[in-house]
GROMACS .gro file of C-alpha atoms in nm:
model
  470
    1MET     CA    1   0.001   0.024   0.040
    2LEU     CA    2   0.136   0.324  -0.083
    3MET     CA    3   0.095   0.579   0.171
    4ASP     CA    4   0.178   0.936   0.216
    5THR     CA    5   0.139   1.294   0.313
    6PHE     CA    6  -0.057   1.559   0.146
    7LEU     CA    7  -0.175   1.893   0.228
    8LEU     CA    8  -0.563   1.965   0.192
    9SER     CA    9  -0.685   2.268  -0.031
   10ARG     CA   10  -0.985   2.336  -0.273
   11LEU     CA   11  -0.868   2.152  -0.555
   12GLY     CA   12  -1.251   2.181  -0.749
   13LYS     CA   13  -1.321   1.857  -0.950
   14GLU     CA   14  -0.975   1.665  -0.909
   15ASP     CA   15  -0.886   1.432  -0.624
   16VAL     CA   16  -0.538   1.519  -0.615
   17ILE     CA   17  -0.239   1.679  -0.762
   18PHE     CA   18   0.103   1.503  -0.761
   19GLY     CA   19   0.365   1.741  -0.757
   20LEU     CA   20   0.748   1.761  -0.853
   21PRO     CA   21   0.870   1.672  -0.513
   22TRP     CA   22   0.654   1.356  -0.495
   23LEU     CA   23   0.737   1.279  -0.849
   24GLN     CA   24   1.064   1.263  -0.760
   25LYS     CA   25   1.071   1.089  -0.422
   26TYR     CA   26   0.860   0.737  -0.607
   27ASN     CA   27   0.993   0.814  -0.964
   28PRO     CA   28   0.692   0.626  -1.150
   29ASP     CA   29   0.615   0.575  -1.522
   30VAL     CA   30   0.447   0.801  -1.655
   31ASN     CA   31   0.184   0.716  -1.956
   32TRP     CA   32   0.081   1.094  -2.052
   33ARG     CA   33  -0.140   0.957  -2.289
   34SER     CA   34  -0.352   0.771  -2.105
   35GLY     CA   35  -0.331   0.902  -1.753
   36GLU     CA   36  -0.161   0.630  -1.573
   37ILE     CA   37   0.088   0.594  -1.311
   38ILE     CA   38   0.273   0.289  -1.296
   39PHE     CA   39   0.508   0.197  -0.998
   40ARG     CA   40   0.787  -0.106  -1.000
   41PRO     CA   41   0.672  -0.348  -0.847
   42LYS     CA   42   0.347  -0.331  -1.040
   43ARG     CA   43   0.117  -0.067  -0.862
   44TYR     CA   44  -0.096   0.225  -1.061
   45ILE     CA   45  -0.312   0.474  -0.996
   46LYS     CA   46  -0.536   0.604  -1.288
   47ILE     CA   47  -0.602   0.961  -1.306
   48PRO     CA   48  -0.919   1.028  -1.486
   49HIS     CA   49  -0.904   1.281  -1.806
   50TYR     CA   50  -1.132   1.558  -1.805
   51GLY     CA   51  -1.302   1.685  -2.157
   52SER     CA   52  -1.213   2.066  -2.191
   53ILE     CA   53  -1.428   2.308  -2.358
   54PHE     CA   54  -1.103   2.480  -2.553
   55ASP     CA   55  -1.118   2.171  -2.802
   56ASN     CA   56  -1.421   2.323  -2.955
   57GLU     CA   57  -1.367   2.395  -3.294
   58ALA     CA   58  -1.588   2.685  -3.253
   59LEU     CA   59  -1.314   2.819  -2.969
   60GLU     CA   60  -1.311   3.166  -2.989
   61GLU     CA   61  -1.669   3.173  -3.032
   62ILE     CA   62  -1.721   2.994  -2.697
   63ILE     CA   63  -1.477   3.225  -2.513
   64SER     CA   64  -1.671   3.531  -2.616
   65ARG     CA   65  -2.017   3.407  -2.528
   66ILE     CA   66  -1.894   3.265  -2.118
   67ASN     CA   67  -1.805   3.615  -2.028
   68ILE     CA   68  -1.405   3.496  -1.971
   69ARG     CA   69  -1.240   3.803  -1.801
   70ALA     CA   70  -0.931   3.765  -1.968
   71LYS     CA   71  -0.669   3.989  -1.745
   72MET     CA   72  -0.380   4.042  -1.555
   73LEU     CA   73  -0.041   4.143  -1.549
   74VAL     CA   74   0.105   3.907  -1.263
   75SER     CA   75   0.436   3.871  -1.082
   76GLN     CA   76   0.509   3.515  -1.158
   77THR     CA   77   0.782   3.266  -1.001
   78MET     CA   78   1.156   3.261  -1.216
   79ALA     CA   79   1.081   2.913  -1.180
   80HIS     CA   80   0.775   2.897  -1.398
   81GLN     CA   81   0.937   3.191  -1.643
   82VAL     CA   82   1.230   2.981  -1.700
   83GLU     CA   83   0.955   2.676  -1.813
   84GLN     CA   84   0.730   2.882  -2.001
   85LYS     CA   85   1.063   2.999  -2.198
   86GLU     CA   86   1.139   2.641  -2.280
   87ARG     CA   87   0.828   2.616  -2.440
   88THR     CA   88   0.737   2.736  -2.794
   89PHE     CA   89   0.482   2.967  -2.885
   90LYS     CA   90   0.254   2.710  -3.043
   91GLU     CA   91   0.252   2.523  -2.673
   92LEU     CA   92   0.228   2.853  -2.499
   93VAL     CA   93  -0.112   3.009  -2.691
   94PRO     CA   94  -0.397   2.876  -2.815
   95LYS     CA   95  -0.469   2.772  -3.146
   96TYR     CA   96  -0.727   3.048  -3.205
   97LEU     CA   97  -0.484   3.321  -3.085
   98HIS     CA   98  -0.237   3.182  -3.341
   99LYS     CA   99  -0.360   3.451  -3.631
  100PHE     CA  100  -0.193   3.693  -3.328
  101ARG     CA  101   0.142   3.561  -3.353
  102ALA     CA  102   0.276   3.927  -3.478
  103GLN     CA  103   0.179   4.082  -3.132
  104PHE     CA  104   0.364   3.813  -2.952
  105GLU     CA  105   0.721   3.924  -3.162
  106ASP     CA  106   0.979   4.098  -2.948
  107ARG     CA  107   1.154   4.229  -3.252
  108GLU     CA  108   0.829   4.395  -3.370
  109ALA     CA  109   0.750   4.519  -3.015
  110GLU     CA  110   1.083   4.705  -3.044
  111HIS     CA  111   0.939   5.000  -3.258
  112PHE     CA  112   0.886   5.379  -3.169
  113PRO     CA  113   0.534   5.405  -3.086
  114ILE     CA  114   0.299   5.596  -3.318
  115SER     CA  115   0.189   5.963  -3.244
  116TRP     CA  116  -0.177   6.009  -3.143
  117HIS     CA  117  -0.402   6.196  -2.925
  118TYR     CA  118  -0.291   6.027  -2.633
  119ASP     CA  119   0.000   6.170  -2.629
  120HIS     CA  120   0.147   6.267  -2.294
  121ALA     CA  121   0.124   6.603  -2.187
  122ILE     CA  122   0.314   6.804  -1.924
  123ASP     CA  123   0.088   7.114  -1.809
  124LEU     CA  124   0.328   7.296  -1.570
  125LYS     CA  125   0.189   7.543  -1.291
  126PRO     CA  126   0.236   7.897  -1.399
  127ASP     CA  127   0.469   7.996  -1.131
  128PHE     CA  128   0.699   7.662  -1.227
  129VAL     CA  129   1.039   7.748  -1.238
  130THR     CA  130   1.346   7.579  -1.401
  131LYS     CA  131   1.604   7.407  -1.225
  132ASP     CA  132   1.900   7.217  -1.240
  133CYS     CA  133   1.990   6.936  -0.994
  134LYS     CA  134   2.329   6.751  -0.906
  135LEU     CA  135   2.464   6.417  -0.983
  136TYR     CA  136   2.525   6.114  -0.800
  137SER     CA  137   2.807   5.915  -0.797
  138LEU     CA  138   2.779   5.551  -0.927
  139THR     CA  139   2.922   5.198  -0.862
  140VAL     CA  140   3.068   5.029  -1.137
  141PRO     CA  141   2.768   4.824  -1.207
  142GLU     CA  142   2.593   5.156  -1.149
  143GLN     CA  143   2.803   5.273  -1.433
  144CYS     CA  144   2.766   4.977  -1.652
  145GLU     CA  145   2.371   4.967  -1.637
  146LEU     CA  146   2.332   5.382  -1.712
  147ASP     CA  147   2.599   5.276  -2.020
  148LYS     CA  148   2.340   4.993  -2.110
  149PHE     CA  149   2.026   5.161  -2.041
  150LEU     CA  150   2.146   5.510  -2.265
  151GLU     CA  151   2.266   5.266  -2.534
  152GLU     CA  152   1.968   5.102  -2.555
  153ASN     CA  153   1.712   5.368  -2.528
  154LEU     CA  154   1.914   5.622  -2.784
  155GLN     CA  155   1.875   5.323  -3.036
  156LYS     CA  156   1.503   5.274  -2.988
  157GLY     CA  157   1.436   5.640  -3.038
  158TYR     CA  158   1.299   5.682  -2.640
  159ILE     CA  159   1.554   5.921  -2.512
  160TRP     CA  160   1.742   6.152  -2.661
  161LYS     CA  161   2.006   6.450  -2.613
  162SER     CA  162   1.880   6.776  -2.453
  163LYS     CA  163   1.973   7.136  -2.383
  164SER     CA  164   1.672   7.190  -2.129
  165LEU     CA  165   1.712   7.471  -1.862
  166ASN     CA  166   1.546   7.178  -1.664
  167ALA     CA  167   1.671   6.856  -1.489
  168SER     CA  168   1.586   6.593  -1.261
  169LEU     CA  169   1.813   6.359  -1.075
  170PHE     CA  170   1.889   5.999  -1.235
  171PHE     CA  171   2.005   5.705  -1.015
  172PHE     CA  172   1.928   5.321  -0.948
  173VAL     CA  173   1.704   5.109  -0.722
  174GLY     CA  174   1.750   4.741  -0.636
  175LYS     CA  175   1.501   4.523  -0.783
  176LYS     CA  176   1.345   4.243  -0.572
  177GLU     CA  177   1.579   3.983  -0.807
  178LYS     CA  178   1.926   3.998  -0.630
  179GLY     CA  179   2.154   4.223  -0.810
  180LYS     CA  180   1.908   4.365  -1.053
  181LEU     CA  181   1.928   4.773  -1.085
  182ARG     CA  182   1.634   4.946  -1.179
  183PRO     CA  183   1.680   5.306  -1.332
  184THR     CA  184   1.485   5.567  -1.171
  185GLN     CA  185   1.447   5.936  -1.227
  186ASP     CA  186   1.401   6.173  -0.943
  187TYR     CA  187   1.034   6.395  -1.083
  188ARG     CA  188   0.950   6.480  -0.761
  189ARG     CA  189   1.030   6.890  -0.835
  190LEU     CA  190   0.862   6.821  -1.167
  191ASN     CA  191   0.536   6.651  -1.041
  192ASP     CA  192   0.475   6.971  -0.719
  193GLY     CA  193   0.475   7.170  -1.039
  194THR     CA  194   0.224   6.967  -1.276
  195ILE     CA  195  -0.112   7.038  -1.273
  196LYS     CA  196  -0.247   6.689  -1.228
  197ASN     CA  197  -0.455   6.487  -1.436
  198VAL     CA  198  -0.772   6.420  -1.234
  199TYR     CA  199  -0.868   6.107  -1.471
  200PRO     CA  200  -0.936   5.818  -1.255
  201LEU     CA  201  -0.802   5.492  -1.209
  202PRO     CA  202  -1.077   5.170  -1.146
  203LEU     CA  203  -1.126   5.056  -0.747
  204ILE     CA  204  -1.017   4.726  -0.756
  205SER     CA  205  -1.276   4.638  -0.536
  206ASP     CA  206  -1.520   4.747  -0.815
  207LEU     CA  207  -1.326   4.548  -1.108
  208ILE     CA  208  -1.328   4.237  -0.842
  209ASP     CA  209  -1.729   4.238  -0.830
  210LYS     CA  210  -1.711   4.240  -1.197
  211LEU     CA  211  -1.594   3.882  -1.200
  212ARG     CA  212  -1.875   3.727  -1.030
  213GLY     CA  213  -1.958   3.402  -1.260
  214ALA     CA  214  -1.583   3.438  -1.411
  215THR     CA  215  -1.440   3.070  -1.412
  216ILE     CA  216  -1.211   3.055  -1.699
  217PHE     CA  217  -0.888   3.359  -1.730
  218SER     CA  218  -0.632   3.482  -1.932
  219LYS     CA  219  -0.340   3.692  -1.792
  220LEU     CA  220  -0.143   3.927  -2.057
  221ASP     CA  221   0.182   4.124  -1.994
  222LEU     CA  222   0.202   4.407  -2.246
  223CYS     CA  223   0.540   4.511  -2.356
  224ASN     CA  224   0.689   4.829  -2.307
  225ARG     CA  225   0.437   4.936  -2.116
  226TYR     CA  226   0.436   5.312  -2.042
  227ASN     CA  227   0.660   5.352  -2.341
  228ASN     CA  228   0.384   5.241  -2.563
  229VAL     CA  229   0.288   5.634  -2.519
  230ARG     CA  230   0.482   5.911  -2.659
  231ILE     CA  231   0.559   6.248  -2.479
  232LYS     CA  232   0.393   6.517  -2.650
  233ASP     CA  233   0.588   6.707  -2.894
  234GLY     CA  234   0.735   6.969  -2.756
  235ASP     CA  235   0.665   6.885  -2.343
  236GLN     CA  236   0.980   6.680  -2.360
  237TRP     CA  237   1.239   6.923  -2.227
  238LYS     CA  238   1.026   6.918  -1.918
  239ALA     CA  239   1.149   6.552  -1.809
  240ALA     CA  240   1.556   6.598  -1.895
  241PHE     CA  241   1.688   6.400  -1.670
  242LYS     CA  242   2.093   6.436  -1.599
  243THR     CA  243   2.384   6.173  -1.624
  244ASN     CA  244   2.751   6.187  -1.568
  245ARG     CA  245   2.740   6.083  -1.960
  246GLY     CA  246   2.543   6.386  -2.026
  247LEU     CA  247   2.155   6.566  -2.052
  248PHE     CA  248   1.911   6.360  -2.213
  249GLU     CA  249   1.463   6.387  -2.227
  250PRO     CA  250   1.249   6.140  -2.269
  251THR     CA  251   1.033   6.104  -2.596
  252VAL     CA  252   0.808   5.847  -2.445
  253MET     CA  253   0.659   5.857  -2.112
  254PHE     CA  254   0.852   5.705  -1.822
  255PHE     CA  255   0.732   5.568  -1.452
  256GLY     CA  256   0.748   5.842  -1.208
  257LEU     CA  257   0.579   6.121  -1.384
  258MET     CA  258   0.277   6.221  -1.220
  259ASN     CA  259  -0.002   6.228  -1.463
  260SER     CA  260   0.160   5.867  -1.633
  261PRO     CA  261  -0.104   5.628  -1.452
  262ALA     CA  262  -0.372   5.899  -1.544
  263THR     CA  263  -0.257   5.901  -1.921
  264PHE     CA  264  -0.231   5.523  -1.969
  265GLN     CA  265  -0.524   5.410  -1.803
  266ALA     CA  266  -0.718   5.676  -2.023
  267PHE     CA  267  -0.540   5.557  -2.353
  268MET     CA  268  -0.603   5.155  -2.205
  269ASP     CA  269  -1.014   5.242  -2.161
  270ASP     CA  270  -1.034   5.439  -2.486
  271ILE     CA  271  -0.838   5.135  -2.674
  272LEU     CA  272  -1.101   4.868  -2.508
  273SER     CA  273  -1.393   5.048  -2.391
  274ASP     CA  274  -1.591   4.809  -2.634
  275PHE     CA  275  -1.497   4.477  -2.461
  276MET     CA  276  -1.568   4.670  -2.165
  277ALA     CA  277  -1.915   4.753  -2.232
  278GLU     CA  278  -1.983   4.405  -2.297
  279GLY     CA  279  -1.861   4.293  -1.983
  280TRP     CA  280  -1.585   4.066  -2.105
  281CYS     CA  281  -1.259   4.255  -2.057
  282LEU     CA  282  -1.122   4.462  -1.753
  283VAL     CA  283  -0.873   4.721  -1.767
  284TYR     CA  284  -0.654   4.819  -1.495
  285MET     CA  285  -0.295   5.005  -1.646
  286ASP     CA  286  -0.139   4.801  -1.856
  287ASP     CA  287  -0.350   4.478  -1.797
  288ILE     CA  288  -0.538   4.412  -2.169
  289LEU     CA  289  -0.711   4.146  -2.352
  290ILE     CA  290  -0.567   4.058  -2.701
  291TYR     CA  291  -0.862   4.101  -2.910
  292SER     CA  292  -0.788   4.457  -2.970
  293LEU     CA  293  -0.403   4.474  -2.982
  294LYS     CA  294  -0.326   4.408  -3.349
  295GLU     CA  295  -0.523   4.736  -3.485
  296GLN     CA  296  -0.358   4.957  -3.211
  297ASP     CA  297   0.018   4.856  -3.256
  298LEU     CA  298   0.081   4.697  -2.894
  299PHE     CA  299   0.262   4.355  -2.862
  300LEU     CA  300   0.290   4.123  -2.538
  301LYS     CA  301   0.513   3.956  -2.390
  302LEU     CA  302   0.494   3.569  -2.451
  303HIS     CA  303   0.612   3.412  -2.172
  304LYS     CA  304   0.464   3.599  -1.909
  305CYS     CA  305   0.096   3.533  -2.089
  306GLU     CA  306  -0.147   3.218  -1.970
  307PHE     CA  307  -0.457   3.126  -2.124
  308ASN     CA  308  -0.731   2.928  -2.004
  309ILE     CA  309  -0.673   2.892  -1.686
  310THR     CA  310  -0.894   2.879  -1.362
  311GLU     CA  311  -0.666   3.076  -1.091
  312VAL     CA  312  -0.509   3.417  -1.145
  313ILE     CA  313  -0.327   3.673  -0.947
  314PHE     CA  314  -0.492   4.012  -0.992
  315LEU     CA  315  -0.321   4.339  -0.785
  316GLY     CA  316  -0.235   4.097  -0.513
  317LEU     CA  317  -0.513   3.915  -0.494
  318VAL     CA  318  -0.569   3.553  -0.564
  319ILE     CA  319  -0.861   3.522  -0.812
  320GLN     CA  320  -1.074   3.199  -0.826
  321PRO     CA  321  -1.430   3.133  -1.007
  322GLY     CA  322  -1.645   3.273  -0.680
  323THR     CA  323  -1.392   3.358  -0.461
  324ILE     CA  324  -1.081   3.619  -0.384
  325GLY     CA  325  -0.783   3.527  -0.171
  326MET     CA  326  -0.440   3.679  -0.063
  327ASP     CA  327  -0.093   3.642  -0.285
  328PRO     CA  328   0.055   3.343  -0.139
  329VAL     CA  329   0.372   3.513  -0.194
  330LYS     CA  330   0.307   3.872  -0.012
  331LEU     CA  331   0.160   3.660   0.280
  332ALA     CA  332   0.514   3.453   0.310
  333GLY     CA  333   0.678   3.794   0.345
  334ILE     CA  334   0.423   3.898   0.593
  335GLU     CA  335   0.450   3.562   0.830
  336ASP     CA  336   0.831   3.628   0.791
  337TRP     CA  337   0.806   3.960   0.924
  338PRO     CA  338   1.021   4.015   1.225
  339ALA     CA  339   0.925   4.269   1.500
  340PRO     CA  340   0.944   4.638   1.424
  341GLU     CA  341   1.240   4.780   1.646
  342THR     CA  342   1.193   5.155   1.448
  343VAL     CA  343   0.837   5.375   1.390
  344MET     CA  344   0.954   5.346   1.011
  345GLY     CA  345   0.941   4.963   1.098
  346VAL     CA  346   0.601   4.955   1.206
  347ARG     CA  347   0.450   5.160   0.936
  348SER     CA  348   0.615   4.961   0.698
  349PHE     CA  349   0.464   4.674   0.851
  350THR     CA  350   0.143   4.816   0.901
  351GLY     CA  351   0.133   4.910   0.502
  352SER     CA  352   0.206   4.598   0.375
  353VAL     CA  353  -0.128   4.441   0.579
  354ASN     CA  354  -0.331   4.705   0.562
  355PHE     CA  355  -0.377   4.637   0.189
  356TYR     CA  356  -0.529   4.277   0.294
  357ARG     CA  357  -0.767   4.408   0.606
  358LYS     CA  358  -1.091   4.362   0.400
  359PHE     CA  359  -0.984   4.002   0.486
  360ILE     CA  360  -0.890   4.051   0.856
  361GLY     CA  361  -1.272   4.121   1.083
  362ARG     CA  362  -1.211   4.368   1.367
  363TYR     CA  363  -0.865   4.470   1.185
  364ALA     CA  364  -0.858   4.818   1.315
  365GLU     CA  365  -0.910   4.737   1.701
  366ILE     CA  366  -0.599   4.450   1.628
  367ALA     CA  367  -0.383   4.672   1.542
  368LYS     CA  368  -0.477   4.987   1.723
  369PRO     CA  369  -0.134   4.992   1.926
  370LEU     CA  370   0.084   4.928   1.632
  371TYR     CA  371  -0.044   5.230   1.452
  372ASP     CA  372  -0.038   5.461   1.793
  373LEU     CA  373   0.320   5.427   1.791
  374THR     CA  374   0.331   5.575   1.442
  375LYS     CA  375   0.159   5.912   1.618
  376LYS     CA  376   0.335   6.214   1.627
  377GLY     CA  377   0.474   6.276   1.953
  378VAL     CA  378   0.457   5.925   2.081
  379LYS     CA  379   0.781   5.801   2.238
  380PHE     CA  380   0.853   5.422   2.044
  381VAL     CA  381   0.795   5.136   2.310
  382TRP     CA  382   0.756   4.824   2.191
  383ASP     CA  383   0.540   4.670   2.475
  384ASP     CA  384   0.360   4.362   2.525
  385ARG     CA  385   0.029   4.519   2.376
  386CYS     CA  386   0.231   4.587   2.047
  387GLN     CA  387   0.340   4.237   2.051
  388SER     CA  388   0.019   4.073   2.065
  389ALA     CA  389  -0.108   4.291   1.792
  390PHE     CA  390   0.160   4.198   1.559
  391ALA     CA  391   0.172   3.886   1.679
  392THR     CA  392  -0.252   3.803   1.600
  393LEU     CA  393  -0.199   3.986   1.286
  394LYS     CA  394   0.030   3.751   1.160
  395GLN     CA  395  -0.174   3.479   1.290
  396LYS     CA  396  -0.512   3.618   1.106
  397PHE     CA  397  -0.360   3.658   0.769
  398SER     CA  398  -0.150   3.266   0.793
  399LYS     CA  399  -0.535   3.117   0.817
  400GLN     CA  400  -0.531   3.292   0.454
  401PRO     CA  401  -0.891   3.365   0.480
  402LEU     CA  402  -1.096   3.333   0.192
  403LEU     CA  403  -1.379   3.640   0.023
  404LYS     CA  404  -1.683   3.566  -0.171
  405ILE     CA  405  -1.709   3.754  -0.478
  406PRO     CA  406  -2.052   3.931  -0.419
  407ASP     CA  407  -2.369   3.886  -0.624
  408SER     CA  408  -2.575   4.168  -0.612
  409SER     CA  409  -2.879   3.932  -0.767
  410LYS     CA  410  -2.880   3.794  -0.416
  411PRO     CA  411  -2.956   3.894  -0.031
  412PHE     CA  412  -2.704   4.011   0.195
  413VAL     CA  413  -2.607   4.045   0.569
  414ILE     CA  414  -2.438   4.276   0.764
  415GLU     CA  415  -2.336   4.200   1.096
  416ALA     CA  416  -2.192   4.541   1.258
  417ASP     CA  417  -2.067   4.639   1.628
  418ALA     CA  418  -1.850   4.841   1.812
  419SER     CA  419  -1.631   4.852   2.127
  420LYS     CA  420  -1.528   5.178   2.283
  421TRP     CA  421  -1.217   5.158   2.043
  422ALA     CA  422  -1.314   5.059   1.695
  423SER     CA  423  -1.627   4.962   1.493
  424GLY     CA  424  -1.650   4.667   1.259
  425ALA     CA  425  -1.871   4.492   1.020
  426VAL     CA  426  -1.910   4.232   0.808
  427LEU     CA  427  -2.057   4.152   0.474
  428GLN     CA  428  -2.205   3.842   0.417
  429GLN     CA  429  -2.395   3.620   0.165
  430LYS     CA  430  -2.505   3.203   0.149
  431GLY     CA  431  -2.344   3.008  -0.086
  432GLU     CA  432  -2.438   2.707  -0.288
  433ASP     CA  433  -2.366   2.511   0.044
  434GLY     CA  434  -2.644   2.688   0.217
  435GLU     CA  435  -2.368   2.856   0.477
  436TRP     CA  436  -2.302   3.236   0.525
  437HIS     CA  437  -1.970   3.333   0.361
  438PRO     CA  438  -1.760   3.681   0.460
  439CYS     CA  439  -1.752   3.911   0.143
  440GLY     CA  440  -1.588   4.182   0.328
  441TYR     CA  441  -1.484   4.323   0.644
  442ILE     CA  442  -1.441   4.707   0.743
  443SER     CA  443  -1.277   4.879   1.045
  444HIS     CA  444  -1.245   5.171   1.216
  445ALA     CA  445  -1.106   5.323   1.496
  446PHE     CA  446  -1.285   5.583   1.670
  447ASP     CA  447  -1.117   5.919   1.725
  448ALA     CA  448  -1.092   6.081   2.080
  449THR     CA  449  -1.452   6.259   2.000
  450GLU     CA  450  -1.598   5.944   1.886
  451ARG     CA  451  -1.467   5.721   2.200
  452ASN     CA  452  -1.697   5.970   2.405
  453TYR     CA  453  -2.040   5.833   2.169
  454GLU     CA  454  -2.283   5.669   2.382
  455ILE     CA  455  -2.235   5.314   2.338
  456TYR     CA  456  -2.591   5.299   2.117
  457ASN     CA  457  -2.468   5.575   1.896
  458ARG     CA  458  -2.123   5.390   1.851
  459GLU     CA  459  -2.279   5.117   1.713
  460LEU     CA  460  -2.521   5.261   1.501
  461PHE     CA  461  -2.197   5.436   1.367
  462ALA     CA  462  -2.118   5.066   1.275
  463ILE     CA  463  -2.439   5.024   1.061
  464VAL     CA  464  -2.384   5.346   0.935
  465ARG     CA  465  -2.043   5.317   0.791
  466ALA     CA  466  -2.142   4.958   0.684
  467LEU     CA  467  -2.416   5.069   0.454
  468GLN     CA  468  -2.191   5.351   0.301
  469THR     CA  469  -1.935   5.149   0.256
  470TRP     CA  470  -2.159   4.852   0.074
   0.00000   0.00000   0.00000
């Protein structure tokens, strides 16, 4: 008898998944065509084969009718990227998308973007004054990266030499990948003097709500991202940056410019407006659907795209049919977080976990000792209350709770409560199992005035705030 230890998880219709460590441990013979795993001496496990909707000849028509939400730029693990790069275009991309092969070609993506009415304008405030900046010394690796950056971008036409009277600092910051450097322009002074573009970015909660009923996803990674948009002619000098190799100005939009996100979101919303209106396409910045790329002169990174999957990571959330969860990579960072030793460390921790507060009941009340430490004039003392709050939050995140994607056509229940220090509420809805499942939590730490409310007013406050939120 074969016995082993397995981890419990929601696998849908699959009974078990054998990972690489298990296969390496037992080293069975695998018949991929018949779906059999054969052991020596003879023992075998039959793996049932499930048919796929994607075998249908009318696939493209089917996909448009099942409300597929093709989405999402995702941070993928290095191992997965290596595996993807070893596969060919025909292996990576479904047959019905082979006609879009040009949109996955690296060479095609290297051309200079066309000019149109989306070109990024840098509109300065009347009192803006041009100013020079100093140079920073570079390390040997940074100098090599600078030379490479300048050579590549001059060749592409993304930058050119400048005689601008305005200059911003150019430097490098470390990437998450060890030893990698990211070129960065310090546009803070320019941004302070720029008129803000108020075009809205989508609310993440609204995007998630639109995924109700979606069961199949495709995630795409756009080549060149912000560099797909030119800077408006005549405005390039405003974004000039200084290096020890000279002064340069960008001809395409870079990260760091204040209105870049708004410009790019407006650009994508306009391109994909028809698909968004039909209800099967979501857009957040450079996350787009393939069907409109060809005519819009946009291209995709083949080895960072995935198609026809039932679980996808979108903006730090794991999206599955009917539920959302937290990104396990980000959770691992929270679970391994050491106790903060400074106010900056506390702010770093609370800033990281705050993104997932909707998954945690009574978050504001639990985290109050930590937020109190960050208040102006408060001396940093890491006491038992702080340690307890820190440990409790880590423990709650370690449970990896799931939230139900709300269905607006079905009834909801709100449970709200208040203590002396905070209010909280949970939005719930019945699932197919007949049980009530949380769709989200909210919490609010009372200020000095609110703490003086009578208990019935604090509880009413919790109810009103829940209704305003949901």
